[in-house]
Amino acid sequence: MFLNYIFTIGNYDDLSDKESKRVVLLNKITSLGILSHIILGIIVIFIDAENLYILPPFHLAEVFLLSSIFIWQKLRWYQFSRVLLWVVTYIFIFFLSHYIKTDVHNDYYFGVLALLPLLFFDSRIITYSGLILSILGFYAIRISESFISEKYMIDSQTNTAINLFIIIFLIVNYFKTLNEKNEKSLEKKSKELEKLNSFQSQFFINISHEIRTPLTLIQGNSELLSEHPVTNYNPEVQQYNTVIQKQTSSIKKIVDDVIDLAKMNTSEFLLQKKVVILNDFLKRLHLSFQTTFEQKGIIFRYENTLKNCSIYADTIYLERALNNILLNALKYTDPGGEVILQFFIENNQNVVISIKDTGIGIAKEHLSKIFNRFYQASNSINKAGGSGIGLAFSKEVVLMHEGDIKVHSEENLGSEFKIVLPAITTETEVSNTTEISLTKTTKNLEPHNSAISSLSKNHILIVDDHDEMRKYIQNLLHGYVCYHAHDGIEALELLRQHKIDYIITDYMMPNMDGYQFIKEIKNQQITTPVLMLTARGDINDKLNVLRLGIDDYLTKPFNKNELIIRINNALINNNEKEKFASSGQLHKHTSNYEAFLMSLKDFISIECNKPEFGIENIVTEFAISKSSLYRKIKSSTGLTPNEFISEIKLQKARVMTELNQVNSLKQLSFAVGFTKPSYFSKLYEKRFGSKPFSKE
């Protein structure tokens, strides 16, 4: 630990790789020099009494000068530190040559000294100057020895030594130059590969987004077909439609995996880790797959003897990672086979999740490659198809959980995948924490037809560059008057020409995309409610758009009834607000009201988790009467104070679910001040069209 600290003094993160290596090397050479001087000083004290008053102080001075190099390194005086090392070493060699017998040939160390500038400097002037000074030092010692011994010391041996210095210097300099050229070439290729990888990742993301639009149309029309009388009276058509819906879900899963896999190496991808009780998590995972395995005639067992074991994990992504492995076990195991899901503690610190099957196994030559992206082992099953991204996605997820994934397999005997994750052993932490249920199914949401009929005269603007998508949305909104725009520019023109009550816009469009379009209508102070309907499901994209102040955000593929409910609720709220505003009851000091509302929203958002929170708390905090409070809120929002409080609570709940800040209905309900989760869930569904944790 101490040596590592000494060797890395001055090695800051902002240094280039080359400079970083030089800093560490200089620290190591300096440390070796200090140690050498200490040892030599001690030896002199015991065996060289004649030079006792000269050599120990000299070694002490050298130790002092060398030690100061660490200070200069820490202060970033790198060039000075390197020159100081060279000078101190130069003096040391020169000095020793006068106190050690000449037949030891200490002057030959000048040859090594000539190489030091090659290690620490790029300038040719400095490196060749170091060579010349080393040669001059070598000659100076020989000349001084000539005067002392009265014998001519510069002979053919001296010239041979100088030639040897120069030859070694030139050889080392050649390889240094060649190495630097190779490093530059590798760095250039590395940057090109990074650009290519970035382009490839973005390409997959863009393609996946493009796939989501036709996927939405397939899913949407399939849902419409399932409600058609022809389907209801024809079991064969119903069966075909079920297959379409199932395959659509499979494609959606592949698309989601591709997008996430492409984003995993970027800063945009973040896991939302929570404490997860592993036993409950795997039980539900087993339950969700049991029917599927039974349909193929495979025994699927869950084995566990541990009760209280938990991990930090993003339940959504960890479930998807395990799903991929279980689906592989299902795919490669024949009817009559067996798959076992279990977990156990390893070394009292790690938890191991094991998925073992009796399938066809994996050949040894493929084992090291199965986690590579888009790689598939060659076998009769894979020839029928597959994306080759499932296991790559699973491994990336496990690594981001600070874990590891291992596989043991033999052909025709089966495979075992082991996911090793850090375990949490604190009992209190486990007992007070629950995690999200992973086996929920999306409830079939029914639109409120009464609301549609009452709002049938509302005008809705659909902004999307995909013609079929616009037609499909218009078909869903048959009770409304719909306008179409191909991009943001056309949409702005339609907003100038018509009274629009609601806007549905895509994100990715030519000329002016959805983000720029929303910014523009906000700049023009257009208050029409806006819903972003897009294939871009990334949380950062969602947050960037929500920060612009839009009213809603829905990703493709979407549930058609959920879209209708969201539009209905937004229109009802907006119509009530407009009616109240047109009644002439708005306060003259609107700006003051807006500031008051902002403060009120912040106060409610912070305090609403308290079950006893209500109007009395607001009246006390803002020193306002109930009647004044009612008037201010009603005039600004069209809502009563209780409705306003409920709206803030629900909006906060929605943000918390989108950011995965909570992982159970009960926890979310209490976090926004509702003591009855079932009642809260109904309010949430009524407001946003789906339950808090319903999957799309």
JSON list of N, CA and C in Angstrom, two decimals, residues 355-391:
[
{"chain": "A", "resi": 355, "resn": "ILE", "atom": "N", "xyz": [-28.81, -21.74, -13.01]},
{"chain": "A", "resi": 355, "resn": "ILE", "atom": "CA", "xyz": [-29.83, -22.24, -13.94]},
{"chain": "A", "resi": 355, "resn": "ILE", "atom": "C", "xyz": [-29.21, -23.42, -14.68]},
{"chain": "A", "resi": 356, "resn": "LYS", "atom": "N", "xyz": [-29.70, -24.61, -14.37]},
{"chain": "A", "resi": 356, "resn": "LYS", "atom": "CA", "xyz": [-29.12, -25.84, -14.89]},
{"chain": "A", "resi": 356, "resn": "LYS", "atom": "C", "xyz": [-30.14, -26.59, -15.73]},
{"chain": "A", "resi": 357, "resn": "ASP", "atom": "N", "xyz": [-29.74, -27.04, -16.92]},
{"chain": "A", "resi": 357, "resn": "ASP", "atom": "CA", "xyz": [-30.66, -27.77, -17.79]},
{"chain": "A", "resi": 357, "resn": "ASP", "atom": "C", "xyz": [-30.02, -29.07, -18.27]},
{"chain": "A", "resi": 358, "resn": "THR", "atom": "N", "xyz": [-30.85, -29.94, -18.84]},
{"chain": "A", "resi": 358, "resn": "THR", "atom": "CA", "xyz": [-30.39, -31.22, -19.39]},
{"chain": "A", "resi": 358, "resn": "THR", "atom": "C", "xyz": [-30.49, -31.19, -20.91]},
{"chain": "A", "resi": 359, "resn": "GLY", "atom": "N", "xyz": [-30.21, -30.01, -21.49]},
{"chain": "A", "resi": 359, "resn": "GLY", "atom": "CA", "xyz": [-30.36, -29.83, -22.93]},
{"chain": "A", "resi": 359, "resn": "GLY", "atom": "C", "xyz": [-29.21, -30.35, -23.75]},
{"chain": "A", "resi": 360, "resn": "ILE", "atom": "N", "xyz": [-29.06, -29.78, -24.96]},
{"chain": "A", "resi": 360, "resn": "ILE", "atom": "CA", "xyz": [-28.09, -30.29, -25.92]},
{"chain": "A", "resi": 360, "resn": "ILE", "atom": "C", "xyz": [-26.66, -29.90, -25.57]},
{"chain": "A", "resi": 361, "resn": "GLY", "atom": "N", "xyz": [-26.49, -28.92, -24.67]},
{"chain": "A", "resi": 361, "resn": "GLY", "atom": "CA", "xyz": [-25.15, -28.52, -24.26]},
{"chain": "A", "resi": 361, "resn": "GLY", "atom": "C", "xyz": [-24.46, -27.63, -25.28]},
{"chain": "A", "resi": 362, "resn": "ILE", "atom": "N", "xyz": [-23.24, -27.20, -24.93]},
{"chain": "A", "resi": 362, "resn": "ILE", "atom": "CA", "xyz": [-22.46, -26.30, -25.78]},
{"chain": "A", "resi": 362, "resn": "ILE", "atom": "C", "xyz": [-21.08, -26.91, -25.99]},
{"chain": "A", "resi": 363, "resn": "ALA", "atom": "N", "xyz": [-20.62, -26.95, -27.23]},
{"chain": "A", "resi": 363, "resn": "ALA", "atom": "CA", "xyz": [-19.29, -27.49, -27.54]},
{"chain": "A", "resi": 363, "resn": "ALA", "atom": "C", "xyz": [-18.21, -26.61, -26.92]},
{"chain": "A", "resi": 364, "resn": "LYS", "atom": "N", "xyz": [-17.08, -27.20, -26.56]},
{"chain": "A", "resi": 364, "resn": "LYS", "atom": "CA", "xyz": [-15.99, -26.48, -25.89]},
{"chain": "A", "resi": 364, "resn": "LYS", "atom": "C", "xyz": [-15.49, -25.29, -26.71]},
{"chain": "A", "resi": 365, "resn": "GLU", "atom": "N", "xyz": [-15.43, -25.46, -28.03]},
{"chain": "A", "resi": 365, "resn": "GLU", "atom": "CA", "xyz": [-14.90, -24.37, -28.86]},
{"chain": "A", "resi": 365, "resn": "GLU", "atom": "C", "xyz": [-15.81, -23.15, -28.89]},
{"chain": "A", "resi": 366, "resn": "HIS", "atom": "N", "xyz": [-17.06, -23.32, -28.45]},
{"chain": "A", "resi": 366, "resn": "HIS", "atom": "CA", "xyz": [-18.00, -22.19, -28.45]},
{"chain": "A", "resi": 366, "resn": "HIS", "atom": "C", "xyz": [-18.14, -21.52, -27.08]},
{"chain": "A", "resi": 367, "resn": "LEU", "atom": "N", "xyz": [-17.68, -22.19, -26.01]},
{"chain": "A", "resi": 367, "resn": "LEU", "atom": "CA", "xyz": [-17.92, -21.69, -24.66]},
{"chain": "A", "resi": 367, "resn": "LEU", "atom": "C", "xyz": [-17.36, -20.30, -24.43]},
{"chain": "A", "resi": 368, "resn": "SER", "atom": "N", "xyz": [-16.17, -20.03, -24.97]},
{"chain": "A", "resi": 368, "resn": "SER", "atom": "CA", "xyz": [-15.52, -18.73, -24.73]},
{"chain": "A", "resi": 368, "resn": "SER", "atom": "C", "xyz": [-16.13, -17.61, -25.56]},
{"chain": "A", "resi": 369, "resn": "LYS", "atom": "N", "xyz": [-17.05, -17.95, -26.48]},
{"chain": "A", "resi": 369, "resn": "LYS", "atom": "CA", "xyz": [-17.58, -16.94, -27.40]},
{"chain": "A", "resi": 369, "resn": "LYS", "atom": "C", "xyz": [-19.08, -16.67, -27.24]},
{"chain": "A", "resi": 370, "resn": "ILE", "atom": "N", "xyz": [-19.77, -17.47, -26.43]},
{"chain": "A", "resi": 370, "resn": "ILE", "atom": "CA", "xyz": [-21.23, -17.38, -26.40]},
{"chain": "A", "resi": 370, "resn": "ILE", "atom": "C", "xyz": [-21.73, -16.06, -25.82]},
{"chain": "A", "resi": 371, "resn": "PHE", "atom": "N", "xyz": [-20.86, -15.33, -25.07]},
{"chain": "A", "resi": 371, "resn": "PHE", "atom": "CA", "xyz": [-21.28, -14.05, -24.52]},
{"chain": "A", "resi": 371, "resn": "PHE", "atom": "C", "xyz": [-20.92, -12.88, -25.43]},
{"chain": "A", "resi": 372, "resn": "ASN", "atom": "N", "xyz": [-20.32, -13.18, -26.59]},
{"chain": "A", "resi": 372, "resn": "ASN", "atom": "CA", "xyz": [-20.02, -12.13, -27.55]},
{"chain": "A", "resi": 372, "resn": "ASN", "atom": "C", "xyz": [-21.30, -11.70, -28.25]},
{"chain": "A", "resi": 373, "resn": "ARG", "atom": "N", "xyz": [-21.37, -10.43, -28.57]},
{"chain": "A", "resi": 373, "resn": "ARG", "atom": "CA", "xyz": [-22.57, -9.90, -29.23]},
{"chain": "A", "resi": 373, "resn": "ARG", "atom": "C", "xyz": [-22.75, -10.54, -30.61]},
{"chain": "A", "resi": 374, "resn": "PHE", "atom": "N", "xyz": [-23.96, -10.98, -30.88]},
{"chain": "A", "resi": 374, "resn": "PHE", "atom": "CA", "xyz": [-24.39, -11.51, -32.17]},
{"chain": "A", "resi": 374, "resn": "PHE", "atom": "C", "xyz": [-23.72, -12.85, -32.52]},
{"chain": "A", "resi": 375, "resn": "TYR", "atom": "N", "xyz": [-23.05, -13.47, -31.53]},
{"chain": "A", "resi": 375, "resn": "TYR", "atom": "CA", "xyz": [-22.44, -14.77, -31.79]},
{"chain": "A", "resi": 375, "resn": "TYR", "atom": "C", "xyz": [-23.42, -15.89, -31.44]},
{"chain": "A", "resi": 376, "resn": "GLN", "atom": "N", "xyz": [-23.48, -16.88, -32.30]},
{"chain": "A", "resi": 376, "resn": "GLN", "atom": "CA", "xyz": [-24.31, -18.04, -32.02]},
{"chain": "A", "resi": 376, "resn": "GLN", "atom": "C", "xyz": [-23.54, -19.32, -32.32]},
{"chain": "A", "resi": 377, "resn": "ALA", "atom": "N", "xyz": [-23.61, -20.25, -31.36]},
{"chain": "A", "resi": 377, "resn": "ALA", "atom": "CA", "xyz": [-22.96, -21.54, -31.57]},
{"chain": "A", "resi": 377, "resn": "ALA", "atom": "C", "xyz": [-23.64, -22.27, -32.73]},
{"chain": "A", "resi": 378, "resn": "SER", "atom": "N", "xyz": [-22.85, -23.04, -33.43]},
{"chain": "A", "resi": 378, "resn": "SER", "atom": "CA", "xyz": [-23.38, -23.76, -34.59]},
{"chain": "A", "resi": 378, "resn": "SER", "atom": "C", "xyz": [-24.04, -25.06, -34.14]},
{"chain": "A", "resi": 379, "resn": "ASN", "atom": "N", "xyz": [-25.36, -25.11, -34.27]},
{"chain": "A", "resi": 379, "resn": "ASN", "atom": "CA", "xyz": [-26.09, -26.35, -34.00]},
{"chain": "A", "resi": 379, "resn": "ASN", "atom": "C", "xyz": [-27.37, -26.33, -34.80]},
{"chain": "A", "resi": 380, "resn": "SER", "atom": "N", "xyz": [-28.07, -27.43, -34.78]},
{"chain": "A", "resi": 380, "resn": "SER", "atom": "CA", "xyz": [-29.27, -27.58, -35.62]},
{"chain": "A", "resi": 380, "resn": "SER", "atom": "C", "xyz": [-30.37, -26.62, -35.20]},
{"chain": "A", "resi": 381, "resn": "ILE", "atom": "N", "xyz": [-30.43, -26.25, -33.93]},
{"chain": "A", "resi": 381, "resn": "ILE", "atom": "CA", "xyz": [-31.48, -25.35, -33.45]},
{"chain": "A", "resi": 381, "resn": "ILE", "atom": "C", "xyz": [-31.20, -23.92, -33.90]},
{"chain": "A", "resi": 382, "resn": "ASN", "atom": "N", "xyz": [-29.95, -23.48, -33.77]},
{"chain": "A", "resi": 382, "resn": "ASN", "atom": "CA", "xyz": [-29.61, -22.11, -34.13]},
{"chain": "A", "resi": 382, "resn": "ASN", "atom": "C", "xyz": [-29.73, -21.84, -35.62]},
{"chain": "A", "resi": 383, "resn": "LYS", "atom": "N", "xyz": [-29.62, -22.89, -36.43]},
{"chain": "A", "resi": 383, "resn": "LYS", "atom": "CA", "xyz": [-29.78, -22.69, -37.87]},
{"chain": "A", "resi": 383, "resn": "LYS", "atom": "C", "xyz": [-31.17, -22.21, -38.23]},
{"chain": "A", "resi": 384, "resn": "ALA", "atom": "N", "xyz": [-32.11, -22.44, -37.31]},
{"chain": "A", "resi": 384, "resn": "ALA", "atom": "CA", "xyz": [-33.49, -22.02, -37.56]},
{"chain": "A", "resi": 384, "resn": "ALA", "atom": "C", "xyz": [-33.71, -20.55, -37.25]},
{"chain": "A", "resi": 385, "resn": "GLY", "atom": "N", "xyz": [-32.74, -19.90, -36.59]},
{"chain": "A", "resi": 385, "resn": "GLY", "atom": "CA", "xyz": [-32.87, -18.48, -36.31]},
{"chain": "A", "resi": 385, "resn": "GLY", "atom": "C", "xyz": [-32.39, -18.11, -34.93]},
{"chain": "A", "resi": 386, "resn": "GLY", "atom": "N", "xyz": [-32.39, -16.82, -34.65]},
{"chain": "A", "resi": 386, "resn": "GLY", "atom": "CA", "xyz": [-31.92, -16.29, -33.37]},
{"chain": "A", "resi": 386, "resn": "GLY", "atom": "C", "xyz": [-31.11, -15.04, -33.59]},
{"chain": "A", "resi": 387, "resn": "SER", "atom": "N", "xyz": [-31.10, -14.15, -32.58]},
{"chain": "A", "resi": 387, "resn": "SER", "atom": "CA", "xyz": [-30.43, -12.86, -32.74]},
{"chain": "A", "resi": 387, "resn": "SER", "atom": "C", "xyz": [-29.00, -12.87, -32.23]},
{"chain": "A", "resi": 388, "resn": "GLY", "atom": "N", "xyz": [-28.69, -13.75, -31.28]},
{"chain": "A", "resi": 388, "resn": "GLY", "atom": "CA", "xyz": [-27.34, -13.79, -30.74]},
{"chain": "A", "resi": 388, "resn": "GLY", "atom": "C", "xyz": [-27.02, -12.65, -29.80]},
{"chain": "A", "resi": 389, "resn": "ILE", "atom": "N", "xyz": [-28.03, -11.97, -29.25]},
{"chain": "A", "resi": 389, "resn": "ILE", "atom": "CA", "xyz": [-27.76, -10.85, -28.34]},
{"chain": "A", "resi": 389, "resn": "ILE", "atom": "C", "xyz": [-28.21, -11.14, -26.91]},
{"chain": "A", "resi": 390, "resn": "GLY", "atom": "N", "xyz": [-28.97, -12.22, -26.71]},
{"chain": "A", "resi": 390, "resn": "GLY", "atom": "CA", "xyz": [-29.55, -12.50, -25.40]},
{"chain": "A", "resi": 390, "resn": "GLY", "atom": "C", "xyz": [-28.51, -12.68, -24.32]},
{"chain": "A", "resi": 391, "resn": "LEU", "atom": "N", "xyz": [-27.52, -13.57, -24.55]},
{"chain": "A", "resi": 391, "resn": "LEU", "atom": "CA", "xyz": [-26.50, -13.83, -23.53]},
{"chain": "A", "resi": 391, "resn": "LEU", "atom": "C", "xyz": [-25.55, -12.65, -23.39]}
]
